[in-house]
Short mmCIF file of C-alpha atoms in Angstrom, two decimals:
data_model
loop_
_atom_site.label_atom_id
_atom_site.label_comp_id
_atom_site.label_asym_id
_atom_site.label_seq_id
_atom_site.Cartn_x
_atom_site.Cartn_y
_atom_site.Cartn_z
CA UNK A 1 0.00 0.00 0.00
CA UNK A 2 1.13 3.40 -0.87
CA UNK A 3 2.40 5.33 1.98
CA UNK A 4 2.77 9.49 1.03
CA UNK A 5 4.69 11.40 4.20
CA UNK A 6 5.49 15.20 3.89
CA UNK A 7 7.88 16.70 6.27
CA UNK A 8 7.94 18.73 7.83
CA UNK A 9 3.98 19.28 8.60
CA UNK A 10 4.40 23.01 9.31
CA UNK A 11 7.09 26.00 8.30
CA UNK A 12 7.18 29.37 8.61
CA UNK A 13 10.18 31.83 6.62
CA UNK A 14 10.44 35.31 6.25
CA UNK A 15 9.42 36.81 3.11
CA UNK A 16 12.33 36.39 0.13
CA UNK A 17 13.97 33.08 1.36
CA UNK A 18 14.18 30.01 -0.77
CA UNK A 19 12.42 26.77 0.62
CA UNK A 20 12.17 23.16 0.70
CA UNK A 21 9.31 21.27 1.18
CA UNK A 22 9.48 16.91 1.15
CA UNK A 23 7.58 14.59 0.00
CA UNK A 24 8.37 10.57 0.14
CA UNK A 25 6.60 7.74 -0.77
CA UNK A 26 7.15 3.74 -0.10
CA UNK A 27 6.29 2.28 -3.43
CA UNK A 28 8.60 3.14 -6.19
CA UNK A 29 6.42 2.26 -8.84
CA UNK A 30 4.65 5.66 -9.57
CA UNK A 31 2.70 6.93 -12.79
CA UNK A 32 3.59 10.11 -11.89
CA UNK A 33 3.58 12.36 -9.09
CA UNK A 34 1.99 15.79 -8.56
CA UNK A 35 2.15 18.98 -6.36
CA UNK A 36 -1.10 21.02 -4.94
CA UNK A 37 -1.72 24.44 -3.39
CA UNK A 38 -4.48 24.62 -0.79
CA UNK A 39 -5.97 27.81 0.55
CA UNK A 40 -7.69 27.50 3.99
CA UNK A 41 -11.09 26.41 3.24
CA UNK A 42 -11.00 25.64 -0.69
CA UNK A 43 -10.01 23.48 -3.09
CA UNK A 44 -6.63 21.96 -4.56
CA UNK A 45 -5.14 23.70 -7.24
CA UNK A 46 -2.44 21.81 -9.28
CA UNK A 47 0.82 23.37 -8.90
CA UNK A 48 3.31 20.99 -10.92
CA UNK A 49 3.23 17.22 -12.71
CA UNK A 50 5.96 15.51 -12.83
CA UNK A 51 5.79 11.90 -14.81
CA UNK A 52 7.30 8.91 -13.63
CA UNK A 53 10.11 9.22 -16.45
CA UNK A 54 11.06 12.72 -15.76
CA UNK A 55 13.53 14.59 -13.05
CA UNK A 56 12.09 17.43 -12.26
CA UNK A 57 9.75 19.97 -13.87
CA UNK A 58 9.52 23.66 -13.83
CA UNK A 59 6.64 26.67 -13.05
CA UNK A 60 8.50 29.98 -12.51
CA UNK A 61 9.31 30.35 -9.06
CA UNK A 62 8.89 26.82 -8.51
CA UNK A 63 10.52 23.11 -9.21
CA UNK A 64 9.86 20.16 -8.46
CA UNK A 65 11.98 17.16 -8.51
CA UNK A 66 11.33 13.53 -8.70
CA UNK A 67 13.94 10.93 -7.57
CA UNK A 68 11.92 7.44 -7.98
CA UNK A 69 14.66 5.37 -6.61
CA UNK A 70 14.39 6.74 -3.24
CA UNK A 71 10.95 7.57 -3.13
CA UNK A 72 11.32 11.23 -2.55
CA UNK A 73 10.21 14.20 -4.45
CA UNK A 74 11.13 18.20 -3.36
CA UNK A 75 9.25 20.98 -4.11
CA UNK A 76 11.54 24.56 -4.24
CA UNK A 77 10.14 27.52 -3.74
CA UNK A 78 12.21 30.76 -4.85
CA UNK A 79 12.30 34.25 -3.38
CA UNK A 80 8.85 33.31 -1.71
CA UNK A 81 6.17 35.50 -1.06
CA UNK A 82 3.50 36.38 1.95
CA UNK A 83 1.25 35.15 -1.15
CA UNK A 84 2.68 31.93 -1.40
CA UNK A 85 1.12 30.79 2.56
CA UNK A 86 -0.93 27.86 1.83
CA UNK A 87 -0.80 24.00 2.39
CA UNK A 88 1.13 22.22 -0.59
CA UNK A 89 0.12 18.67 -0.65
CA UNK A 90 1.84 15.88 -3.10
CA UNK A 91 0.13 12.90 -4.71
CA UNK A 92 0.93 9.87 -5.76
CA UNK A 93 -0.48 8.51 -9.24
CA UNK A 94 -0.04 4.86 -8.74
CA UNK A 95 -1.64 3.73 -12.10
CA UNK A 96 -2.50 7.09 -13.92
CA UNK A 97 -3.67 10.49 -13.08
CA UNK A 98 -6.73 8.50 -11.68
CA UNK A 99 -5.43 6.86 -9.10
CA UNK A 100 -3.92 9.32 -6.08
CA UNK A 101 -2.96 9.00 -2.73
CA UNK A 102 -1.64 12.22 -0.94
CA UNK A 103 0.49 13.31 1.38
CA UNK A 104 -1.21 14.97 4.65
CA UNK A 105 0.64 18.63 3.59
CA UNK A 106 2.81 20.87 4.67
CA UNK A 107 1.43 24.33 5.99
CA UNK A 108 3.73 27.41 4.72
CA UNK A 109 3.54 30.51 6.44
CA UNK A 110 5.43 33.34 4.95
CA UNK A 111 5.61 36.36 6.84
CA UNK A 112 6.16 39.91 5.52
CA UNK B 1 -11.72 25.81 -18.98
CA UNK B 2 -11.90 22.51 -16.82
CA UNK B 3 -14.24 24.08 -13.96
CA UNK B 4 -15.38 22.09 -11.14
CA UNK B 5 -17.60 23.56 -8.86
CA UNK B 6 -19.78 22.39 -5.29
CA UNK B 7 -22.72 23.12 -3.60
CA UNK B 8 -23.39 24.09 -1.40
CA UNK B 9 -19.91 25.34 -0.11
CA UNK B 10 -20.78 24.89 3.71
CA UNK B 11 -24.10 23.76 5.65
CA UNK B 12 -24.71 22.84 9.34
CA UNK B 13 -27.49 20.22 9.76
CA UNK B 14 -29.05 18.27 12.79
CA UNK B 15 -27.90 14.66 13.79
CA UNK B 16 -29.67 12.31 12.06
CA UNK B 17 -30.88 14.67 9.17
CA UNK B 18 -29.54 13.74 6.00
CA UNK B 19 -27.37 16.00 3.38
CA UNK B 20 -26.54 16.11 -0.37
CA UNK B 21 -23.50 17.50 -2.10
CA UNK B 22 -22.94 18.85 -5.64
CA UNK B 23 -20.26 18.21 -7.71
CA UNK B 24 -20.63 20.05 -11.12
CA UNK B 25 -18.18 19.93 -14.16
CA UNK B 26 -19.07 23.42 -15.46
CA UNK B 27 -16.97 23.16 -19.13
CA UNK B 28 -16.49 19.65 -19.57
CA UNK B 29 -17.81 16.10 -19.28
CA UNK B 30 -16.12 13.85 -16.98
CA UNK B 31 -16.72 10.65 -17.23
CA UNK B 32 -15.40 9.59 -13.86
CA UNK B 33 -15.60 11.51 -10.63
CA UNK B 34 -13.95 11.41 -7.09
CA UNK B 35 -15.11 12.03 -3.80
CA UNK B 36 -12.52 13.00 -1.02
CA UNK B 37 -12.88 13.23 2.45
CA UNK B 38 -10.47 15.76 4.46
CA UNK B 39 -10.39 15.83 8.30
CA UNK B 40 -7.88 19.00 9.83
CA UNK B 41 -4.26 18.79 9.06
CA UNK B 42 -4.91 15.01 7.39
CA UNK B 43 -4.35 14.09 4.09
CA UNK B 44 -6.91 13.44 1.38
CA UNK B 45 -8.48 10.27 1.65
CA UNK B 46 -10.66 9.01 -1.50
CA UNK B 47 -13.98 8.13 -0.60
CA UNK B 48 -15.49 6.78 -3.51
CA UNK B 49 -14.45 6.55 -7.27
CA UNK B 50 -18.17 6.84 -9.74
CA UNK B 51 -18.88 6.01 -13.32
CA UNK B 52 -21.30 7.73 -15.02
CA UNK B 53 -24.58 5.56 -15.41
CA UNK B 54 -23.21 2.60 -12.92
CA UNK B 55 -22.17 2.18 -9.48
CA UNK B 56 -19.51 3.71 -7.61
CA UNK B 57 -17.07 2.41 -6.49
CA UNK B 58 -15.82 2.42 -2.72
CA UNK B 59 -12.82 2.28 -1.29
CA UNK B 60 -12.63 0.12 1.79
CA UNK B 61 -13.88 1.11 4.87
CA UNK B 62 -16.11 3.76 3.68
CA UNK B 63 -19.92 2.70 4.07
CA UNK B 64 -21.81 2.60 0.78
CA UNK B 65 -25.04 3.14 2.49
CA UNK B 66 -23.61 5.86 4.32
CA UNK B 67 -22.32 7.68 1.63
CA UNK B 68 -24.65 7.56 -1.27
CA UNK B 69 -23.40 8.37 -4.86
CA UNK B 70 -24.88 9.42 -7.86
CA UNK B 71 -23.41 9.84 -10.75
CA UNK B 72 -26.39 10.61 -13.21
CA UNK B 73 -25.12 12.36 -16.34
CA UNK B 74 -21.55 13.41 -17.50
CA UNK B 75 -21.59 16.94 -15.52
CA UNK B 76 -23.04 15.63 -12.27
CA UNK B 77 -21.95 13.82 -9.10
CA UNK B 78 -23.90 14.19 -5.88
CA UNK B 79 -22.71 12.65 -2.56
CA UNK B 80 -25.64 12.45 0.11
CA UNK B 81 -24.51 11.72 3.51
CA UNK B 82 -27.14 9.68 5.21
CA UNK B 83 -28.46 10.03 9.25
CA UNK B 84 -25.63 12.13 9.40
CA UNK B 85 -23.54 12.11 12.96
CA UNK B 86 -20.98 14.77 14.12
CA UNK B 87 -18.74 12.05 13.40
CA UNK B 88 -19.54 12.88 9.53
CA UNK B 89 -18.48 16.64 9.94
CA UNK B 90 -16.14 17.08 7.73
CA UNK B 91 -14.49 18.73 4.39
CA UNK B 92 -15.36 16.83 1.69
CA UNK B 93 -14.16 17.78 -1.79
CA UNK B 94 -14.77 16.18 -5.17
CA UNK B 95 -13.00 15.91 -8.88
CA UNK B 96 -13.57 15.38 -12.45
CA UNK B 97 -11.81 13.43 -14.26
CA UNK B 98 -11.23 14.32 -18.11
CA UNK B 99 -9.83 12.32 -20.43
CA UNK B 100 -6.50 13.62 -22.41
CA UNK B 101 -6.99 11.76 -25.52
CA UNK B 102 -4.72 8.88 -24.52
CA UNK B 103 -5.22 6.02 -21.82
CA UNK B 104 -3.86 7.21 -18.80
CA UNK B 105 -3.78 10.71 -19.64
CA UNK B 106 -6.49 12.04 -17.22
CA UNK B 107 -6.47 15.01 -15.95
CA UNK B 108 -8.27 15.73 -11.94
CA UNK B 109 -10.00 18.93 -11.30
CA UNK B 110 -11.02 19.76 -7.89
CA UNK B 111 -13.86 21.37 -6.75
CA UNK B 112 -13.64 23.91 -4.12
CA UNK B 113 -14.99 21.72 -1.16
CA UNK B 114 -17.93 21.50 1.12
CA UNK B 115 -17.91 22.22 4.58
CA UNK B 116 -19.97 19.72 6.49
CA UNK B 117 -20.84 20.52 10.20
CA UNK B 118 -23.25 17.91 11.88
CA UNK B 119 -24.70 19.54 15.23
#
């Protein structure tokens, strides 16, 4: 069974300093493996998608890598923003893009 | 495009009373959509997985006659939480699936969610 962790649960930077944020998973054998923004209260928004056979993909201020091997992917944040506070959860496609299991988030704070 | 929209976005209902959800594809047809669960500071845990036109599927442990699910036409999912407890209060979000062209290729959209307090 799929197991999605992200450390750590909380973080809180001041505005302009470049982040981290973790994601691992127990089963290697991913579809592909995706990155959400939630605002308190709403809905997911997808952030990035990265497919099982790529490294890492690209969105502006952020990138997201994918190392399969060792179950982990990182989402990097740039120069963040008071804007960017949110939870950022990652997924797990086990089969395709129907399939998920996510990660219980990581709550940014960034403070101006 | 690719809107997916709720309704209601919150409502507070008495024990026992029972409560539907809307889950709307506003520009597309999805032929599959999910319902989610969310308690505070958890991860999203899939309720149910429905068809249009057939039965959804649940995942284990969720009650099927608990958690009803229609799925009657390509645009429209509804959840309807039956006798509902304060056990059942909750965040519940859905998402349409639509197809990319190629097996595999679907693409989630997520509604904005549903508050669900049970008094």
């Amino acid at each position: 069974k799929q197991e999605v962790t992200q450390i750590p649960a909380a973080l809180s930077v001041p505005e302009g300093e470049n982040l981290v944020l973790n994601c691992s998973f127990t089963d290697s054998a991913i579809y592909n493996l995706q990155w959400f923004r939630q605002d308190p209260g709403k809905g997911l928004t997808s952030l990035l998608l990265i497919q099982s056979s790529q490294r890492e993909q690209t969105s502006g201020r952020l990138n997201a890598s994918l190392d399969k091997s060792s179950g982990r992917s990182t989402l990097y944040i740039a120069a963040s923003q008071p804007g960017d506070s949110a939870t950022y959860l990652c997924a797990v496609g086990r089969y395709n893009n129907n399939d998920m299991r996510f990660g219980a988030g990581t709550r940014l704070t960034v403070k101006p | 495009g690719a809107v997916v929209s709720q309704h209601p976005s919150r409502v507070i209902c008495k024990s026992g009373t029972s409560v539907k959800i809307e889950c709307r594809s506003l520009d597309f047809q999805a032929t599959t959509m999910f319902w989610y669960r969310q308690f505070p500071k958890k991860s999203l845990m899939l309720m149910a997985t429905s068809n249009e036109g057939s039965k959804a599927t649940y995942e284990q442990g969720v009650e099927k006659d608990k958690f009803l699910i229609n799925h009657a036409s390509l645009t429209l999912s509804t959840l309807t939480v039956t006798s509902a407890h304060p056990e059942d209060s909750s965040f519940y979000i859905c998402s349409a699936s639509r197809s990319g062209g190629l097996a595999g290729e679907e693409t989630q959209y997520f509604g904005p969610g549903t508050r669900l307090l049970v008094l």
